[in-house]
């Protein structure tokens, strides 16, 4: 999608350091970190939100969880724990209309979220 911020990050139009990249997803640091580790994992393919997950693309969330687990081990927060968050739609707090998963770690995370 030509005017999508996260498509531009994924395809290199906006230069961004990737913590992880493969044929399906990229991972990079959130610009406004809410925890010592705050990483976004996004599909390279444009998907508006979790509402658009279907038979053809439902491998993506599982793949994202695999990448989150890999990053947790590599970056050293696997043992202490972490949170994977997907915000969907207005009331879910989604501000960027390209599916993304937040990985938050490095401090105790309150529950429930606000
Ligand atoms: P949402 O609120 O949609 O769940 O999350 C969007 C996230 O994208 C926010 O945490 C925000 O800080 C992050 N973000 C917005 N613009 C940029 C950007 O240009 N670069 C990076 N790295 N993160 C961004
Ligand atoms: Zn997009």
PDB file of C-alpha atoms and ligand atoms in Angstrom:
ATOM      1  CA  UNK A   1       0.000   0.000   0.000  1.00  0.00           C
ATOM      2  CA  UNK A   2       1.688   3.167  -1.208  1.00  0.00           C
ATOM      3  CA  UNK A   3       0.715   5.566   1.575  1.00  0.00           C
ATOM      4  CA  UNK A   4       1.140   3.143   4.482  1.00  0.00           C
ATOM      5  CA  UNK A   5       3.863   4.001   7.011  1.00  0.00           C
ATOM      6  CA  UNK A   6       4.656   0.388   7.911  1.00  0.00           C
ATOM      7  CA  UNK A   7       4.716  -0.711   4.234  1.00  0.00           C
ATOM      8  CA  UNK A   8       7.320   2.024   3.690  1.00  0.00           C
ATOM      9  CA  UNK A   9       9.354   0.734   6.636  1.00  0.00           C
ATOM     10  CA  UNK A  10       9.024  -2.903   5.487  1.00  0.00           C
ATOM     11  CA  UNK A  11      10.046  -2.170   1.889  1.00  0.00           C
ATOM     12  CA  UNK A  12      12.945   0.134   2.820  1.00  0.00           C
ATOM     13  CA  UNK A  13      11.434   3.444   1.633  1.00  0.00           C
ATOM     14  CA  UNK A  14      11.900   4.658   5.230  1.00  0.00           C
ATOM     15  CA  UNK A  15      15.359   3.457   6.308  1.00  0.00           C
ATOM     16  CA  UNK A  16      14.986   1.502   9.551  1.00  0.00           C
ATOM     17  CA  UNK A  17      17.312  -0.840  11.411  1.00  0.00           C
ATOM     18  CA  UNK A  18      15.753  -4.296  11.467  1.00  0.00           C
ATOM     19  CA  UNK A  19      16.320  -6.551  14.476  1.00  0.00           C
ATOM     20  CA  UNK A  20      15.005  -9.423  12.365  1.00  0.00           C
ATOM     21  CA  UNK A  21      13.959  -9.932   8.758  1.00  0.00           C
ATOM     22  CA  UNK A  22      12.815 -12.856   6.649  1.00  0.00           C
ATOM     23  CA  UNK A  23      10.541 -13.308   3.655  1.00  0.00           C
ATOM     24  CA  UNK A  24       7.360 -12.789   5.726  1.00  0.00           C
ATOM     25  CA  UNK A  25       8.076 -10.239   8.480  1.00  0.00           C
ATOM     26  CA  UNK A  26      10.403  -7.555   9.792  1.00  0.00           C
ATOM     27  CA  UNK A  27      11.046  -6.487  13.403  1.00  0.00           C
ATOM     28  CA  UNK A  28      12.249  -3.060  14.492  1.00  0.00           C
ATOM     29  CA  UNK A  29      12.269  -0.816  17.570  1.00  0.00           C
ATOM     30  CA  UNK A  30       9.170   1.243  18.350  1.00  0.00           C
ATOM     31  CA  UNK A  31       9.862   4.976  17.948  1.00  0.00           C
ATOM     32  CA  UNK A  32       8.154   5.727  21.295  1.00  0.00           C
ATOM     33  CA  UNK A  33       9.201   2.868  23.580  1.00  0.00           C
ATOM     34  CA  UNK A  34       6.848   1.998  26.450  1.00  0.00           C
ATOM     35  CA  UNK A  35       9.315  -0.428  28.059  1.00  0.00           C
ATOM     36  CA  UNK A  36      13.104  -1.033  27.973  1.00  0.00           C
ATOM     37  CA  UNK A  37      12.466  -3.407  25.083  1.00  0.00           C
ATOM     38  CA  UNK A  38       9.663  -2.327  22.733  1.00  0.00           C
ATOM     39  CA  UNK A  39       9.798  -4.049  19.379  1.00  0.00           C
ATOM     40  CA  UNK A  40       7.265  -4.104  16.556  1.00  0.00           C
ATOM     41  CA  UNK A  41       6.908  -7.181  14.364  1.00  0.00           C
ATOM     42  CA  UNK A  42       4.986  -6.590  11.143  1.00  0.00           C
ATOM     43  CA  UNK A  43       4.182  -8.632   8.045  1.00  0.00           C
ATOM     44  CA  UNK A  44       5.828  -7.435   4.825  1.00  0.00           C
ATOM     45  CA  UNK A  45       2.467  -7.917   3.149  1.00  0.00           C
ATOM     46  CA  UNK A  46      -0.036  -5.138   3.880  1.00  0.00           C
ATOM     47  CA  UNK A  47      -2.816  -6.390   6.171  1.00  0.00           C
ATOM     48  CA  UNK A  48      -5.026  -3.676   7.721  1.00  0.00           C
ATOM     49  CA  UNK A  49      -5.542  -5.311  11.094  1.00  0.00           C
ATOM     50  CA  UNK A  50      -6.335  -8.571  12.906  1.00  0.00           C
ATOM     51  CA  UNK A  51      -9.826  -8.286  11.394  1.00  0.00           C
ATOM     52  CA  UNK A  52      -8.318  -9.099   7.994  1.00  0.00           C
ATOM     53  CA  UNK A  53      -6.766 -12.423   9.064  1.00  0.00           C
ATOM     54  CA  UNK A  54      -8.178 -15.176   6.856  1.00  0.00           C
ATOM     55  CA  UNK A  55      -7.386 -18.683   5.563  1.00  0.00           C
ATOM     56  CA  UNK A  56      -4.770 -17.333   3.163  1.00  0.00           C
ATOM     57  CA  UNK A  57      -2.715 -15.304   5.658  1.00  0.00           C
ATOM     58  CA  UNK A  58      -3.373 -16.966   9.038  1.00  0.00           C
ATOM     59  CA  UNK A  59       0.174 -18.355   9.123  1.00  0.00           C
ATOM     60  CA  UNK A  60       1.405 -14.811   9.853  1.00  0.00           C
ATOM     61  CA  UNK A  61       0.395 -14.570  13.553  1.00  0.00           C
ATOM     62  CA  UNK A  62       2.027 -17.919  14.335  1.00  0.00           C
ATOM     63  CA  UNK A  63       5.134 -16.835  12.484  1.00  0.00           C
ATOM     64  CA  UNK A  64       5.191 -13.577  14.456  1.00  0.00           C
ATOM     65  CA  UNK A  65       5.047 -15.532  17.740  1.00  0.00           C
ATOM     66  CA  UNK A  66       7.953 -17.686  16.571  1.00  0.00           C
ATOM     67  CA  UNK A  67       9.996 -14.556  15.782  1.00  0.00           C
ATOM     68  CA  UNK A  68       9.039 -13.019  19.158  1.00  0.00           C
ATOM     69  CA  UNK A  69      10.319 -16.127  20.931  1.00  0.00           C
ATOM     70  CA  UNK A  70      13.551 -16.038  18.936  1.00  0.00           C
ATOM     71  CA  UNK A  71      14.120 -12.333  19.727  1.00  0.00           C
ATOM     72  CA  UNK A  72      13.325 -12.894  23.425  1.00  0.00           C
ATOM     73  CA  UNK A  73      16.062 -15.507  23.624  1.00  0.00           C
ATOM     74  CA  UNK A  74      18.553 -13.476  21.575  1.00  0.00           C
ATOM     75  CA  UNK A  75      17.950 -10.197  23.418  1.00  0.00           C
ATOM     76  CA  UNK A  76      17.932 -11.806  26.866  1.00  0.00           C
ATOM     77  CA  UNK A  77      14.392 -11.285  28.169  1.00  0.00           C
ATOM     78  CA  UNK A  78      13.055 -14.800  27.639  1.00  0.00           C
ATOM     79  CA  UNK A  79      13.503 -15.826  31.259  1.00  0.00           C
ATOM     80  CA  UNK A  80      12.022 -12.688  32.867  1.00  0.00           C
ATOM     81  CA  UNK A  81       9.076 -12.675  30.481  1.00  0.00           C
ATOM     82  CA  UNK A  82       7.484 -10.390  27.975  1.00  0.00           C
ATOM     83  CA  UNK A  83       4.155  -9.414  26.454  1.00  0.00           C
ATOM     84  CA  UNK A  84       2.935  -9.693  22.858  1.00  0.00           C
ATOM     85  CA  UNK A  85       0.210  -7.131  22.085  1.00  0.00           C
ATOM     86  CA  UNK A  86      -1.961  -6.578  19.054  1.00  0.00           C
ATOM     87  CA  UNK A  87      -4.194  -3.503  19.092  1.00  0.00           C
ATOM     88  CA  UNK A  88      -7.142  -3.754  16.707  1.00  0.00           C
ATOM     89  CA  UNK A  89      -9.378  -0.874  15.685  1.00  0.00           C
ATOM     90  CA  UNK A  90     -10.282   2.363  17.439  1.00  0.00           C
ATOM     91  CA  UNK A  91     -11.236   0.997  20.839  1.00  0.00           C
ATOM     92  CA  UNK A  92      -8.288  -1.391  20.729  1.00  0.00           C
ATOM     93  CA  UNK A  93      -5.952   1.584  20.400  1.00  0.00           C
ATOM     94  CA  UNK A  94      -4.684   0.846  16.885  1.00  0.00           C
ATOM     95  CA  UNK A  95      -3.079   3.978  15.429  1.00  0.00           C
ATOM     96  CA  UNK A  96      -1.241   2.503  12.413  1.00  0.00           C
ATOM     97  CA  UNK A  97      -3.445   0.668   9.908  1.00  0.00           C
ATOM     98  CA  UNK A  98      -0.976  -2.118   9.072  1.00  0.00           C
ATOM     99  CA  UNK A  99      -1.102  -5.246  11.244  1.00  0.00           C
ATOM    100  CA  UNK A 100       1.616  -5.169  13.899  1.00  0.00           C
ATOM    101  CA  UNK A 101       2.486  -6.908  17.120  1.00  0.00           C
ATOM    102  CA  UNK A 102       4.190  -5.107  20.005  1.00  0.00           C
ATOM    103  CA  UNK A 103       6.791  -7.017  22.027  1.00  0.00           C
ATOM    104  CA  UNK A 104       7.224  -5.383  25.428  1.00  0.00           C
ATOM    105  CA  UNK A 105       9.834  -6.479  27.949  1.00  0.00           C
ATOM    106  CA  UNK A 106      12.427  -5.347  30.465  1.00  0.00           C
ATOM    107  CA  UNK A 107      10.073  -4.234  33.248  1.00  0.00           C
ATOM    108  CA  UNK A 108       7.069  -5.624  35.127  1.00  0.00           C
ATOM    109  CA  UNK A 109       3.986  -5.020  32.987  1.00  0.00           C
ATOM    110  CA  UNK A 110       0.758  -4.185  34.817  1.00  0.00           C
ATOM    111  CA  UNK A 111      -2.411  -6.159  34.157  1.00  0.00           C
ATOM    112  CA  UNK A 112      -4.979  -5.327  32.907  1.00  0.00           C
ATOM    113  CA  UNK A 113      -3.752  -2.720  30.427  1.00  0.00           C
ATOM    114  CA  UNK A 114      -5.546   0.647  30.606  1.00  0.00           C
TER     115      UNK A 114
HETATM  116  P1  LIG B   1      -0.617   0.982  17.675  1.00  0.00           P
HETATM  117  O1  LIG B   1      -1.003   2.134  18.552  1.00  0.00           O
HETATM  118  O2  LIG B   1      -1.197   1.134  16.283  1.00  0.00           O
HETATM  119  O3  LIG B   1      -0.879  -0.371  18.275  1.00  0.00           O
HETATM  120  O4  LIG B   1       0.956   1.028  17.551  1.00  0.00           O
HETATM  121  C1  LIG B   1       1.631   1.807  16.623  1.00  0.00           C
HETATM  122  C2  LIG B   1       3.049   1.946  17.136  1.00  0.00           C
HETATM  123  O5  LIG B   1       3.866   2.398  16.094  1.00  0.00           O
HETATM  124  C3  LIG B   1       3.189   2.947  18.292  1.00  0.00           C
HETATM  125  O6  LIG B   1       3.720   2.287  19.435  1.00  0.00           O
HETATM  126  C4  LIG B   1       4.138   4.000  17.729  1.00  0.00           C
HETATM  127  O7  LIG B   1       5.032   4.497  18.699  1.00  0.00           O
HETATM  128  C5  LIG B   1       4.842   3.250  16.628  1.00  0.00           C
HETATM  129  N1  LIG B   1       5.290   4.089  15.527  1.00  0.00           N
HETATM  130  C6  LIG B   1       4.559   5.055  14.898  1.00  0.00           C
HETATM  131  N2  LIG B   1       5.274   5.606  13.906  1.00  0.00           N
HETATM  132  C7  LIG B   1       6.485   4.970  13.904  1.00  0.00           C
HETATM  133  C8  LIG B   1       7.652   5.118  13.098  1.00  0.00           C
HETATM  134  O8  LIG B   1       7.725   5.935  12.166  1.00  0.00           O
HETATM  135  N3  LIG B   1       8.702   4.294  13.390  1.00  0.00           N
HETATM  136  C9  LIG B   1       8.645   3.383  14.390  1.00  0.00           C
HETATM  137  N4  LIG B   1       9.740   2.636  14.608  1.00  0.00           N
HETATM  138  N5  LIG B   1       7.562   3.229  15.174  1.00  0.00           N
HETATM  139  C10 LIG B   1       6.486   4.014  14.934  1.00  0.00           C
HETATM  140 ZN1  LIG B   2       0.977  -1.337   5.004  1.00  0.00          ZN
END
